[in-house]
XYZ file of C-alpha atoms in Angstrom:
782
model
C 28.102 48.128 8.113
C 24.448 49.138 8.177
C 25.345 52.323 6.313
C 26.789 50.290 3.483
C 23.492 48.519 2.866
C 22.092 49.489 -0.558
C 18.704 51.246 -0.333
C 16.888 48.455 -2.167
C 18.375 45.562 -0.146
C 16.977 44.572 3.257
C 19.099 44.749 6.352
C 19.751 41.309 7.847
C 19.400 42.881 11.260
C 15.952 44.255 10.514
C 13.398 41.622 9.379
C 10.813 44.372 8.870
C 12.897 45.703 5.980
C 12.231 42.428 4.162
C 8.514 43.189 4.304
C 9.188 46.646 2.943
C 11.016 45.202 -0.032
C 8.302 42.622 -0.734
C 5.665 45.347 -0.726
C 7.545 47.572 -3.191
C 5.493 46.527 -6.205
C 2.311 47.733 -4.431
C 3.661 51.140 -3.180
C 5.289 52.282 -6.395
C 3.813 53.815 -9.527
C 3.977 50.456 -11.293
C 2.099 48.731 -8.502
C -0.378 51.551 -7.915
C -3.864 50.582 -8.881
C -3.264 46.865 -8.598
C -4.957 46.824 -5.219
C -8.110 48.742 -4.339
C -6.438 49.643 -1.056
C -3.312 50.999 -2.740
C -2.854 54.775 -2.999
C -0.140 56.987 -4.541
C 2.643 58.224 -2.312
C 2.065 61.691 -0.759
C 3.487 64.602 -2.723
C 6.072 65.358 -0.065
C 7.341 61.801 0.009
C 9.607 60.326 -2.647
C 8.455 56.824 -3.716
C 11.107 54.192 -3.982
C 11.688 53.138 -7.574
C 9.935 49.892 -8.489
C 11.953 47.134 -10.093
C 9.114 46.885 -12.627
C 8.511 50.632 -13.145
C 10.306 50.778 -16.462
C 8.910 47.488 -17.698
C 5.791 46.961 -19.677
C 4.064 44.386 -21.823
C 4.530 40.631 -21.311
C 7.859 41.013 -19.504
C 6.525 43.413 -16.883
C 3.397 41.306 -16.480
C 5.509 38.158 -15.970
C 7.975 39.827 -13.581
C 5.179 41.055 -11.345
C 3.504 37.626 -11.445
C 6.789 35.850 -10.640
C 7.496 38.252 -7.768
C 4.053 37.704 -6.288
C 4.307 33.939 -6.657
C 7.680 34.004 -4.892
C 6.215 35.819 -1.902
C 3.178 33.531 -1.753
C 5.364 30.443 -2.105
C 7.622 31.601 0.706
C 4.560 32.111 2.859
C 3.399 28.601 1.947
C 6.730 27.234 3.167
C 6.207 29.230 6.365
C 2.799 27.661 6.888
C 4.302 24.264 6.111
C 6.991 24.742 8.748
C 4.459 25.866 11.362
C 2.218 22.943 10.501
C 5.097 20.504 10.896
C 6.046 21.934 14.280
C 2.448 21.751 15.473
C 1.690 18.176 14.394
C 4.980 16.687 15.605
C 4.354 18.221 19.028
C 1.276 16.016 19.518
C 1.669 12.689 21.343
C -0.606 10.938 18.791
C -0.374 12.954 15.586
C -2.661 11.708 12.829
C -3.914 13.106 9.544
C -7.111 11.033 9.573
C -9.978 12.981 8.065
C -12.478 10.933 10.125
C -13.460 11.262 13.762
C -12.370 8.335 15.904
C -12.248 7.081 19.471
C -9.528 4.972 21.073
C -10.750 1.544 22.231
C -7.517 -0.154 23.273
C -4.178 1.475 24.045
C -1.113 -0.655 23.470
C 0.467 0.950 26.508
C -1.831 -1.164 28.687
C -0.486 -4.470 27.327
C 1.920 -6.682 29.304
C 4.582 -5.650 26.782
C 3.642 -1.981 26.117
C 3.660 -0.719 22.533
C 2.963 2.740 21.120
C 0.039 1.482 19.010
C -3.677 1.938 19.644
C -6.922 0.520 18.264
C -9.522 3.157 17.357
C -13.083 2.963 16.118
C -13.899 5.233 13.197
C -17.018 7.286 13.940
C -19.229 7.355 10.820
C -19.876 10.850 9.418
C -23.366 12.308 9.668
C -25.782 10.500 7.378
C -23.652 7.342 7.105
C -25.082 4.186 8.696
C -23.044 1.091 9.488
C -24.350 -2.407 10.190
C -22.570 -4.197 13.075
C -23.480 -7.528 11.446
C -21.422 -6.685 8.379
C -17.797 -7.697 8.173
C -15.594 -5.196 10.085
C -12.824 -3.488 8.127
C -9.517 -2.820 9.896
C -6.990 -0.409 8.354
C -3.411 -0.586 9.648
C -1.114 2.282 8.705
C 2.634 2.020 8.024
C 5.190 3.211 10.564
C 7.947 3.983 8.112
C 8.999 7.522 8.948
C 5.715 9.414 9.217
C 2.793 9.390 11.607
C -0.484 7.526 10.994
C -3.602 8.423 9.054
C -2.667 7.963 5.411
C -5.241 5.152 5.037
C -7.979 7.695 5.816
C -6.271 10.793 4.488
C -9.127 11.558 2.106
C -12.827 10.840 1.908
C -12.226 8.566 -1.082
C -9.919 6.121 0.660
C -9.839 2.667 2.191
C -11.723 3.921 5.241
C -14.132 6.066 3.238
C -15.118 3.249 0.888
C -15.706 0.827 3.774
C -17.986 3.324 5.535
C -19.873 4.003 2.300
C -20.689 0.289 2.052
C -21.961 0.180 5.634
C -19.083 -1.688 7.280
C -17.851 -0.949 10.805
C -14.327 0.444 10.448
C -11.396 0.302 12.843
C -7.998 1.925 12.609
C -4.669 0.851 14.107
C -2.317 3.808 14.503
C 0.654 4.767 16.632
C 2.267 7.634 18.504
C 5.425 9.458 17.462
C 7.616 7.968 20.186
C 8.066 4.221 20.830
C 7.665 2.735 24.278
C 10.936 2.095 26.159
C 12.319 -1.308 25.198
C 9.641 -1.866 22.531
C 10.655 -4.348 19.821
C 9.178 -5.202 16.452
C 7.930 -8.553 17.739
C 6.231 -6.746 20.640
C 4.280 -4.729 18.064
C 3.262 -7.823 16.094
C 2.312 -9.923 19.098
C 0.584 -7.035 20.859
C -1.791 -6.430 17.965
C -3.327 -9.856 18.473
C -5.293 -8.305 21.352
C -6.635 -5.603 19.010
C -8.165 -8.174 16.671
C -9.487 -10.192 19.587
C -11.363 -7.069 20.713
C -12.836 -6.470 17.252
C -14.028 -10.067 16.895
C -15.602 -9.916 20.365
C -17.459 -6.718 19.421
C -18.986 -8.340 16.301
C -19.929 -11.931 17.241
C -22.549 -12.179 14.464
C -20.306 -10.797 11.711
C -17.747 -12.591 9.538
C -14.132 -12.247 10.564
C -12.548 -8.800 9.901
C -11.159 -7.688 6.564
C -7.655 -6.416 7.402
C -5.855 -3.882 5.198
C -2.137 -3.302 5.795
C -0.429 -0.474 3.905
C 3.260 -0.755 2.972
C 5.266 -1.803 6.047
C 2.030 -2.490 7.912
C 1.232 -5.140 5.293
C 3.789 -7.733 6.332
C 3.326 -6.664 9.949
C -0.419 -7.425 9.755
C 0.194 -10.732 7.992
C 2.561 -11.723 10.790
C -0.285 -11.095 13.244
C -2.504 -13.308 11.070
C 0.156 -16.022 11.047
C -0.026 -16.136 14.836
C -3.829 -16.127 15.023
C -5.405 -17.039 11.657
C -8.734 -17.671 13.418
C -9.163 -13.914 13.979
C -8.926 -12.890 10.324
C -11.065 -12.804 7.229
C -9.485 -11.712 3.922
C -6.181 -9.851 4.343
C -5.124 -7.173 1.871
C -1.561 -5.871 1.644
C -1.103 -2.706 -0.415
C 2.364 -1.848 -1.727
C 3.957 -4.134 0.852
C 7.445 -5.549 0.148
C 7.642 -9.195 1.182
C 10.511 -10.663 -0.865
C 13.094 -7.940 -0.373
C 15.819 -9.235 -2.681
C 13.596 -9.393 -5.752
C 13.498 -6.855 -8.580
C 14.444 -6.205 -12.170
C 17.798 -5.190 -13.584
C 17.714 -1.532 -14.560
C 14.967 -0.845 -12.020
C 14.405 -0.890 -8.257
C 17.790 0.513 -7.117
C 16.791 0.693 -3.446
C 17.417 -3.034 -2.989
C 21.144 -2.462 -3.596
C 21.638 0.169 -0.887
C 22.224 -2.294 1.954
C 25.117 -3.887 0.102
C 26.827 -0.671 -0.965
C 26.629 0.691 2.597
C 28.344 -2.412 3.926
C 25.269 -3.850 5.600
C 23.360 -2.926 8.721
C 26.238 -1.581 10.832
C 25.339 1.948 9.704
C 21.822 1.486 11.094
C 23.343 0.543 14.440
C 25.673 3.575 14.322
C 22.810 6.028 13.694
C 20.755 4.461 16.505
C 23.682 4.616 18.924
C 24.327 8.287 18.112
C 20.630 8.890 18.786
C 20.869 7.322 22.261
C 18.957 4.207 21.200
C 16.477 6.046 18.952
C 16.383 5.987 15.149
C 15.090 9.084 13.377
C 12.391 8.111 10.853
C 13.371 11.008 8.595
C 16.268 8.913 7.311
C 13.745 6.455 5.875
C 11.906 9.328 4.165
C 15.161 10.670 2.738
C 15.811 7.230 1.224
C 12.485 7.528 -0.556
C 13.106 11.113 -1.702
C 16.556 10.318 -3.067
C 15.090 7.793 -5.498
C 13.599 10.667 -7.495
C 15.805 13.742 -7.040
C 13.998 15.618 -9.813
C 10.766 15.525 -7.831
C 12.404 15.971 -4.432
C 14.795 18.816 -5.258
C 12.759 20.638 -7.874
C 9.549 19.257 -9.364
C 7.355 19.105 -6.265
C 8.192 22.666 -5.262
C 8.080 24.052 -8.790
C 4.599 22.662 -9.431
C 3.341 24.479 -6.345
C 5.174 27.703 -7.245
C 3.805 27.626 -10.793
C 0.244 26.968 -9.602
C 0.394 28.905 -6.348
C -3.191 30.150 -6.670
C -4.687 26.645 -6.726
C -2.096 24.181 -5.412
C -1.460 25.570 -1.930
C -4.195 23.696 -0.066
C -3.326 20.360 -1.653
C 0.374 20.888 -0.969
C -0.149 21.729 2.696
C -2.536 18.803 3.129
C 0.037 16.314 1.888
C 3.000 17.938 3.631
C 1.106 17.747 6.919
C 1.571 13.970 6.732
C 4.937 13.962 4.952
C 6.459 16.132 7.683
C 4.882 14.225 10.577
C 8.182 12.655 11.589
C 8.356 9.803 14.092
C 11.110 7.797 15.726
C 11.734 4.086 16.237
C 13.725 2.243 18.845
C 17.121 1.195 17.570
C 16.309 -2.470 18.215
C 13.146 -2.201 16.111
C 14.813 -0.872 12.986
C 17.808 -3.187 13.473
C 15.490 -6.201 13.468
C 13.800 -5.029 10.273
C 17.075 -4.388 8.453
C 18.844 -7.556 9.620
C 15.985 -10.038 9.455
C 13.935 -8.697 6.560
C 15.522 -6.083 4.302
C 18.991 -7.612 4.152
C 18.248 -11.046 5.605
C 15.106 -11.672 3.501
C 14.055 -14.251 6.088
C 10.296 -13.763 6.257
C 9.384 -15.879 3.237
C 12.049 -18.452 4.113
C 10.310 -19.239 7.417
C 13.430 -18.168 9.334
C 11.782 -15.725 11.757
C 10.260 -16.892 15.037
C 7.899 -15.297 17.522
C 8.825 -14.855 21.173
C 7.379 -18.282 22.012
C 9.300 -19.995 19.214
C 6.426 -20.125 16.680
C 7.690 -19.943 13.098
C 6.165 -17.169 11.007
C 4.895 -19.072 7.974
C 2.658 -17.321 5.447
C 1.181 -20.690 4.559
C -0.473 -20.786 7.995
C -2.861 -17.971 7.047
C -6.101 -19.701 6.124
C -7.926 -16.581 4.881
C -7.630 -15.282 1.312
C -4.637 -13.027 0.741
C -5.073 -10.001 -1.528
C -2.069 -8.151 -2.940
C -2.528 -4.680 -4.411
C 0.568 -3.669 -6.345
C 1.625 -1.377 -9.177
C 4.159 -1.496 -11.974
C 4.861 2.185 -11.287
C 5.953 1.494 -7.708
C 9.751 1.679 -7.401
C 9.695 1.262 -3.601
C 7.745 -1.997 -3.457
C 7.698 -3.270 -7.055
C 5.640 -6.316 -8.102
C 8.599 -8.734 -7.846
C 8.830 -7.827 -4.146
C 5.107 -7.689 -3.386
C 4.358 -10.980 -5.171
C 7.697 -12.804 -5.035
C 6.718 -14.507 -1.758
C 4.294 -16.726 -3.691
C 7.200 -18.101 -5.705
C 9.253 -18.405 -2.519
C 6.669 -20.650 -0.861
C 4.912 -22.648 -3.589
C 6.219 -24.735 -6.472
C 3.045 -24.399 -8.600
C -0.639 -23.495 -8.377
C -1.559 -27.060 -7.440
C 0.659 -26.595 -4.399
C -1.390 -23.495 -3.472
C -4.609 -25.459 -3.918
C -3.308 -28.390 -1.909
C -2.749 -25.995 0.996
C -6.329 -24.742 0.571
C -5.113 -21.185 0.001
C -6.634 -18.403 -2.075
C -4.336 -15.657 -3.368
C -5.660 -12.709 -5.374
C -3.553 -9.905 -6.785
C -4.607 -6.655 -8.448
C -2.118 -4.876 -10.697
C -2.216 -1.145 -11.351
C -0.206 -0.218 -14.409
C 1.245 3.176 -13.488
C 0.646 4.696 -10.043
C 3.611 5.213 -7.748
C 4.107 3.935 -4.232
C 2.351 6.743 -2.365
C -0.575 6.838 -4.768
C -1.486 3.314 -3.665
C -2.507 4.827 -0.327
C -3.367 8.478 -1.027
C -4.714 8.722 -4.580
C -8.417 9.555 -4.812
C -8.517 7.727 -8.157
C -7.196 4.566 -6.503
C -9.710 5.036 -3.691
C -12.559 5.321 -6.175
C -11.475 2.253 -8.148
C -9.272 -0.413 -6.534
C -10.168 0.389 -2.916
C -13.861 0.462 -3.735
C -13.693 -2.874 -5.539
C -11.704 -4.566 -2.786
C -14.258 -3.498 -0.181
C -17.247 -4.298 -2.388
C -15.964 -7.755 -3.298
C -14.439 -8.837 0.024
C -17.156 -11.416 0.746
C -16.905 -12.850 -2.764
C -13.127 -13.128 -2.460
C -13.623 -14.941 0.832
C -15.626 -17.623 -1.010
C -13.338 -18.113 -4.017
C -12.046 -21.658 -4.567
C -8.367 -22.153 -3.669
C -5.869 -21.001 -6.276
C -4.108 -17.961 -7.721
C -6.197 -15.209 -9.337
C -5.702 -11.784 -10.833
C -8.476 -9.292 -10.131
C -9.008 -7.433 -13.408
C -11.063 -4.239 -13.069
C -12.622 -2.504 -16.047
C -15.278 0.203 -16.474
C -18.786 -1.158 -16.077
C -21.282 -0.979 -18.956
C -23.020 2.364 -19.163
C -26.429 0.730 -18.687
C -25.262 -0.785 -15.388
C -24.066 2.558 -14.069
C -27.270 4.326 -15.126
C -29.275 1.644 -13.330
C -27.475 2.523 -10.099
C -24.972 -0.326 -10.222
C -21.223 -0.182 -9.525
C -19.016 1.946 -11.756
C -16.557 -0.925 -12.219
C -16.757 -4.491 -13.413
C -14.384 -7.145 -12.045
C -13.255 -10.597 -13.101
C -11.183 -13.111 -11.179
C -8.896 -14.642 -13.798
C -6.939 -17.778 -12.922
C -3.176 -17.382 -13.110
C -0.122 -19.641 -12.903
C 3.230 -19.027 -11.239
C 4.696 -18.370 -14.691
C 2.561 -15.215 -14.802
C 4.313 -14.014 -11.644
C 7.754 -14.954 -12.943
C 7.086 -12.816 -16.004
C 6.849 -9.763 -13.717
C 10.528 -10.144 -12.768
C 12.509 -12.697 -10.815
C 16.092 -12.953 -9.624
C 18.409 -15.416 -11.280
C 20.390 -17.891 -9.194
C 23.424 -15.593 -9.601
C 21.439 -12.588 -8.369
C 20.269 -14.433 -5.261
C 23.832 -15.498 -4.524
C 24.984 -11.855 -4.702
C 22.329 -10.837 -2.160
C 23.297 -13.779 0.027
C 26.854 -12.414 -0.020
C 25.492 -9.056 1.172
C 23.731 -10.768 4.057
C 26.932 -12.523 5.119
C 29.009 -9.347 4.738
C 26.457 -7.427 6.813
C 26.662 -9.977 9.609
C 30.469 -9.683 9.672
C 30.539 -5.877 9.575
C 27.852 -5.592 12.241
C 29.793 -7.943 14.511
C 32.972 -5.913 13.993
C 31.109 -2.690 14.769
C 29.605 -4.082 17.976
C 32.979 -5.394 19.108
C 35.286 -2.464 18.334
C 33.275 0.720 17.722
C 29.944 0.511 19.517
C 31.318 0.964 23.059
C 33.118 4.161 21.989
C 30.144 5.535 20.074
C 27.775 4.975 22.981
C 30.251 6.639 25.329
C 30.391 9.871 23.315
C 26.687 9.922 22.360
C 25.323 12.414 24.894
C 21.647 13.443 25.005
C 22.703 16.829 23.621
C 24.441 15.224 20.643
C 21.406 13.027 19.991
C 19.129 16.081 20.059
C 21.461 17.934 17.703
C 21.398 15.038 15.246
C 17.607 15.066 15.195
C 17.371 18.855 14.895
C 20.042 19.155 12.193
C 18.621 16.414 9.992
C 18.441 17.990 6.513
C 14.833 16.956 5.987
C 13.761 18.438 9.320
C 15.647 21.634 8.524
C 13.752 21.998 5.239
C 10.669 22.554 7.403
C 11.959 24.331 10.515
C 14.066 26.932 8.664
C 10.909 28.412 7.152
C 8.726 28.346 10.272
C 7.877 31.407 12.343
C 10.542 30.344 14.855
C 13.066 31.711 12.329
C 13.235 35.500 12.976
C 13.938 36.209 9.316
C 10.449 34.889 8.428
C 8.535 37.352 10.605
C 7.582 39.745 7.827
C 6.467 37.053 5.390
C 2.853 36.708 6.551
C 2.132 40.476 6.219
C 3.822 40.678 2.834
C 1.877 37.653 1.585
C -1.395 39.228 2.719
C -0.610 42.360 0.679
C 0.339 40.242 -2.310
C -2.910 38.300 -2.078
C -4.929 41.528 -2.172
C -3.125 42.780 -5.260
C -2.625 39.436 -7.007
C -2.370 39.746 -10.777
C -1.420 36.446 -12.490
C 0.185 36.623 -15.906
C -1.931 35.631 -18.874
C -1.794 31.943 -19.725
C -0.302 32.751 -23.160
C 2.503 34.910 -21.748
C 5.664 33.774 -23.580
C 7.771 34.125 -20.439
C 5.598 31.561 -18.683
C 6.386 29.171 -21.510
C 10.083 29.975 -21.121
C 9.812 29.349 -17.376
C 8.227 25.957 -18.035
C 10.956 25.113 -20.557
C 13.682 25.931 -18.031
C 11.937 23.772 -15.426
C 11.686 20.893 -17.882
C 15.406 21.160 -18.571
C 16.220 21.060 -14.858
C 14.032 17.986 -14.421
C 15.600 16.309 -17.458
C 19.059 16.986 -16.054
C 18.199 15.579 -12.641
C 16.557 12.542 -14.259
C 19.711 11.945 -16.300
C 21.759 12.158 -13.099
C 19.407 9.662 -11.423
C 19.610 7.202 -14.294
C 23.409 7.412 -14.395
C 23.633 7.002 -10.622
C 21.282 4.007 -10.620
C 23.238 2.275 -13.386
C 26.487 2.830 -11.512
C 24.940 1.543 -8.277
C 23.678 -1.633 -9.939
C 26.912 -2.307 -11.798
C 28.982 -1.709 -8.675
C 26.744 -3.963 -6.614
C 27.059 -6.967 -8.903
C 30.731 -6.294 -9.607
C 31.422 -6.527 -5.871
C 28.976 -9.072 -4.548
C 28.625 -11.102 -7.730
C 32.311 -12.044 -7.573
C 32.771 -15.798 -6.936
C 36.006 -14.944 -5.131
C 34.236 -12.759 -2.578
C 31.370 -15.219 -2.262
C 33.786 -18.037 -1.560
C 35.699 -15.912 0.951
C 32.413 -15.223 2.753
C 31.760 -18.950 3.071
C 28.960 -19.348 0.511
C 28.530 -22.781 -1.060
C 28.683 -22.013 -4.766
C 27.256 -25.421 -5.685
C 24.102 -25.086 -3.575
C 21.091 -22.934 -4.500
C 20.630 -19.983 -2.172
C 16.845 -20.020 -2.288
C 14.896 -23.239 -1.743
C 11.214 -23.782 -1.038
C 10.594 -24.085 2.710
C 9.904 -27.661 3.677
C 6.397 -28.847 4.519
C 6.279 -30.291 8.016
C 5.486 -34.037 8.320
C 2.296 -33.133 10.227
C 1.077 -30.898 7.414
C 1.989 -33.467 4.780
C 0.110 -36.228 6.624
C -2.905 -33.948 7.076
C -2.890 -33.067 3.363
C -2.758 -36.725 2.311
C -5.593 -37.554 4.685
C -7.772 -34.777 3.250
C -7.094 -35.896 -0.319
C -8.156 -39.416 0.568
C -11.339 -38.020 2.117
C -12.172 -36.013 -1.006
C -11.709 -39.099 -3.172
C -14.316 -40.814 -1.020
C -16.859 -37.974 -1.295
C -17.397 -38.020 -5.035
C -20.989 -39.263 -4.739
C -21.744 -37.734 -1.333
C -23.894 -34.662 -0.685
C -27.315 -33.477 -1.686
C -28.688 -30.607 -3.711
C -26.405 -27.913 -2.263
C -23.238 -29.885 -2.951
C -24.425 -30.757 -6.457
C -25.258 -27.120 -7.230
C -21.892 -25.778 -6.109
C -20.057 -28.563 -7.959
C -22.018 -27.906 -11.147
C -21.454 -24.128 -11.029
C -17.711 -24.581 -10.512
C -17.607 -27.100 -13.358
C -19.230 -24.651 -15.796
C -17.615 -21.316 -14.873
C -14.096 -22.811 -14.641
C -14.202 -23.571 -18.371
C -13.003 -20.020 -19.164
C -10.496 -19.986 -16.266
C -12.207 -16.885 -14.880
C -15.026 -16.070 -12.520
C -17.055 -12.994 -13.342
C -18.159 -10.994 -10.318
C -21.756 -11.040 -11.561
C -21.715 -14.826 -11.583
C -20.241 -14.777 -8.102
C -22.968 -12.396 -6.924
C -25.614 -14.626 -8.458
C -24.144 -17.657 -6.696
C -24.230 -15.707 -3.438
C -27.915 -14.980 -4.067
C -28.500 -18.695 -4.526
C -26.620 -19.354 -1.276
C -28.862 -16.967 0.640
C -32.229 -17.726 -0.928
C -32.031 -21.389 -1.894
C -29.289 -22.988 0.181
C -29.782 -20.759 3.232
C -26.198 -21.411 4.318
C -24.072 -19.114 6.473
C -20.950 -17.876 4.761
C -18.537 -20.118 6.693
C -20.484 -23.263 5.798
C -20.710 -22.107 2.193
C -16.935 -21.502 2.028
C -16.313 -25.031 3.294
C -18.734 -26.425 0.717
C -17.058 -24.511 -2.138
C -13.613 -25.758 -1.156
C -14.789 -29.335 -0.787
C -16.521 -29.435 -4.175
C -13.614 -27.671 -5.846
C -11.237 -30.363 -4.607
C -13.591 -33.137 -5.698
C -13.649 -31.655 -9.203
C -9.914 -31.160 -9.169
C -9.246 -34.782 -8.219
C -11.926 -36.554 -10.271
C -13.662 -34.194 -12.672
C -15.358 -36.781 -14.901
C -16.317 -39.002 -11.994
C -17.633 -36.006 -10.052
C -20.005 -35.008 -12.867
C -21.076 -38.614 -13.506
C -22.035 -38.905 -9.830
C -24.486 -35.955 -9.940
C -27.593 -38.073 -10.749
C -27.024 -40.074 -7.547
C -26.793 -36.845 -5.540
C -29.977 -35.414 -7.115
C -32.202 -38.410 -7.996
C -35.572 -36.612 -8.618
C -36.250 -35.288 -12.121
C -37.903 -32.092 -10.865
C -34.975 -31.287 -8.599
C -32.549 -31.904 -11.448
C -34.456 -29.413 -13.560
C -34.282 -26.869 -10.755
C -30.558 -27.556 -10.338
C -29.830 -26.988 -14.022
C -31.888 -23.776 -14.084
C -30.003 -22.442 -11.085
C -26.647 -23.252 -12.726
C -27.766 -21.523 -15.933
C -28.802 -18.412 -13.968
C -25.481 -18.199 -12.158
C -23.301 -18.901 -15.180
C -25.339 -16.593 -17.383
C -25.326 -13.688 -14.949
C -22.322 -12.210 -16.751
C -24.116 -12.288 -20.114
C -24.287 -14.838 -22.882
C -22.294 -17.998 -22.244
C -18.998 -18.344 -24.110
C -18.598 -21.526 -26.214
C -16.565 -23.409 -23.595
C -19.131 -22.786 -20.872
C -21.991 -23.631 -23.231
C -20.361 -26.988 -23.973
C -20.060 -27.715 -20.273
C -23.704 -26.774 -19.702
C -24.661 -29.303 -22.352
C -22.410 -31.943 -20.777
C -24.001 -31.201 -17.411
C -27.501 -31.526 -18.876
C -26.555 -34.840 -20.473
C -25.203 -36.180 -17.179
C -28.414 -35.148 -15.390
C -30.543 -36.467 -18.289
C -32.378 -33.155 -18.499
C -32.811 -30.968 -21.568
C -30.333 -28.086 -21.570
C -32.013 -24.689 -20.969
C -31.865 -22.052 -23.644
C -29.179 -19.426 -23.027
C -30.706 -16.806 -20.702
C -30.940 -13.178 -21.705
C -30.223 -11.190 -18.582
C -30.408 -7.621 -17.411
C -28.460 -6.257 -14.492
C -30.453 -4.998 -11.558
C -29.329 -2.033 -9.500
C -27.994 -4.304 -6.751
C -25.744 -6.057 -9.312
C -27.638 -9.350 -9.160
C -28.796 -11.066 -12.302
C -32.443 -10.691 -13.260
C -33.906 -12.812 -16.112
C -35.928 -10.992 -18.723
C -39.255 -12.160 -20.014
C -38.916 -15.063 -22.423
C -36.764 -17.222 -20.181
C -38.509 -18.883 -17.290
C -36.284 -19.468 -14.295
C -37.316 -21.117 -11.105
C -37.949 -18.699 -8.222
C -34.902 -20.063 -6.434
C -32.549 -19.290 -9.276
C -33.843 -15.828 -10.126
């Protein structure tokens, strides 16, 4: 058979012949001269004919370029495969770009978990202040290893270090501990936050950031121990799993069309109790087949000279596959993804404690994006509608909820994009203390470019406003109808039935035939794993690639940018992408229509035992203890209308004025913080309590609260100082709008003091307001 091999085709039995073929363009007359090291063939040796020898002009130039790019791309896949094999061989594989040291290993806990708490070591030249609020980044365990929260310098971790905060990281190893459950992970992380709080006794409580799956996981930790947490930010974290929009978000239908969670149990049983995380990644990839099957690879092939490093950097994390215990993933699918029980208060801790988001006393920050088809805004924000009937209900609970909406980035960009790191992440870190002091309510954090003068003066590059929102604003983002919820409730019931049937009739047989060898074969033969391992050096057919790529690199000659064949190549690629996008759109429409045709049927719903006359989703009840406590606090606030001195009067007056526009400018908030430090001299916890108290007093009796100010500040000189301080805070954002100006005048009339002239302010480098000459402010208010 070897004698039948054409001279120009490599022998499968001889990998070195592949290298010979790849190097043809550099040993032939056409390739001669492309590399300084190249030399013509000796006179007594016949050179093999080059495939490009008879070509010239743009076609020959393009063919050589395409050939070289193919070799370099193949070598890039080889490096990718080697990289994947190397990182998955580590016990604790992480792509963090920051040095770190492990402080607490979860393996030492009474119920061992494969998580660990690490301290991020600041890079050279970066100083952190242990008295500043610690920042804790928790990475998602959803198929890949940890480190995505600190994947780049401009990231959640990088921004926190830049602002001088101590930073901690909660990551995990590739293999779970034997018998580890999801609740073990949640309850075990309480000890991590206890350690952080103990290390920073003089600092405010930590700012916790949970990415994707780690978002609801971190909030569950905060539900158990709210006293350990400051503001909590969840980025791209699905909380209300049933929610979405028709024509979008097809992933939420997959559980129903697969018949429920029995398939999860089958895969875990075939894996001898382990669930391969690559299946979760494949679910993500399949949402965008154009990018998965073609676009991602084509972009690297087309830009092979510049895109290789970026591609390998990302693939190092994307291919860092991990496993979960079968019981862990089964809990997530049954209780959360299909059951949607988290925001219904239907999940309990090991000791019986109900996980209730309303128990978190710290501000909750939601970072979401309209371009995210994994965790769309209806899922990341739908929990607010699940738990509260209106904004007054949020305020009555004393809760502060802030959301920030990006208009276009996808799911992964929320965690890995340098642009997101330089904008949203920076603002969240910079404003965390201000968010902690916001009055109760629902706000949208709106970020816009800062004025050029502010940036030139050394101030922040972005300007933020906290705009008050209602629940109708969240409903406008997308919300299931009653019929939609009933269809998902039918899926939950069907899943319970199918899972019970599987456990009764099939599971014993599956576990009997699932040998360790079969489990290992399933992991090895996973199509996503194979896309890496087939191109690694462990494949004998890849042995000549590295040498050939080195020769190509020496003789690299890219085609000119205006080569018409490059344009044709791009046009072909665009057609492939358009075709795959059309397939995706058709598939998603069919999936959605099939889902509602099956589970939206009243006949099936009735057969599954659903009560068609009763709403599926109702607001969780407020316990009698909480209701009695709320009524007691309201009565107390009614009795405090005329209580308090200068500090209470100042906070009340500022809230009265700035709330006129239903927004709080960050510059006003910074100015108020300056007043807190210089004039009130209050610690942040006492100030937070004062803000909440005065906000409630205004909410309950606004007119009476303002009329009572003269009794709280009886001296004329102090009233003047109070009004000047309010003017400085309210005017920190610039000239007062008409509504705020009217309230300043009403405030001056109540205090019987002449209203100050509108201040003309400049912005200092530290973003605090500084009055210009011509407006005399008291030293306390400047």
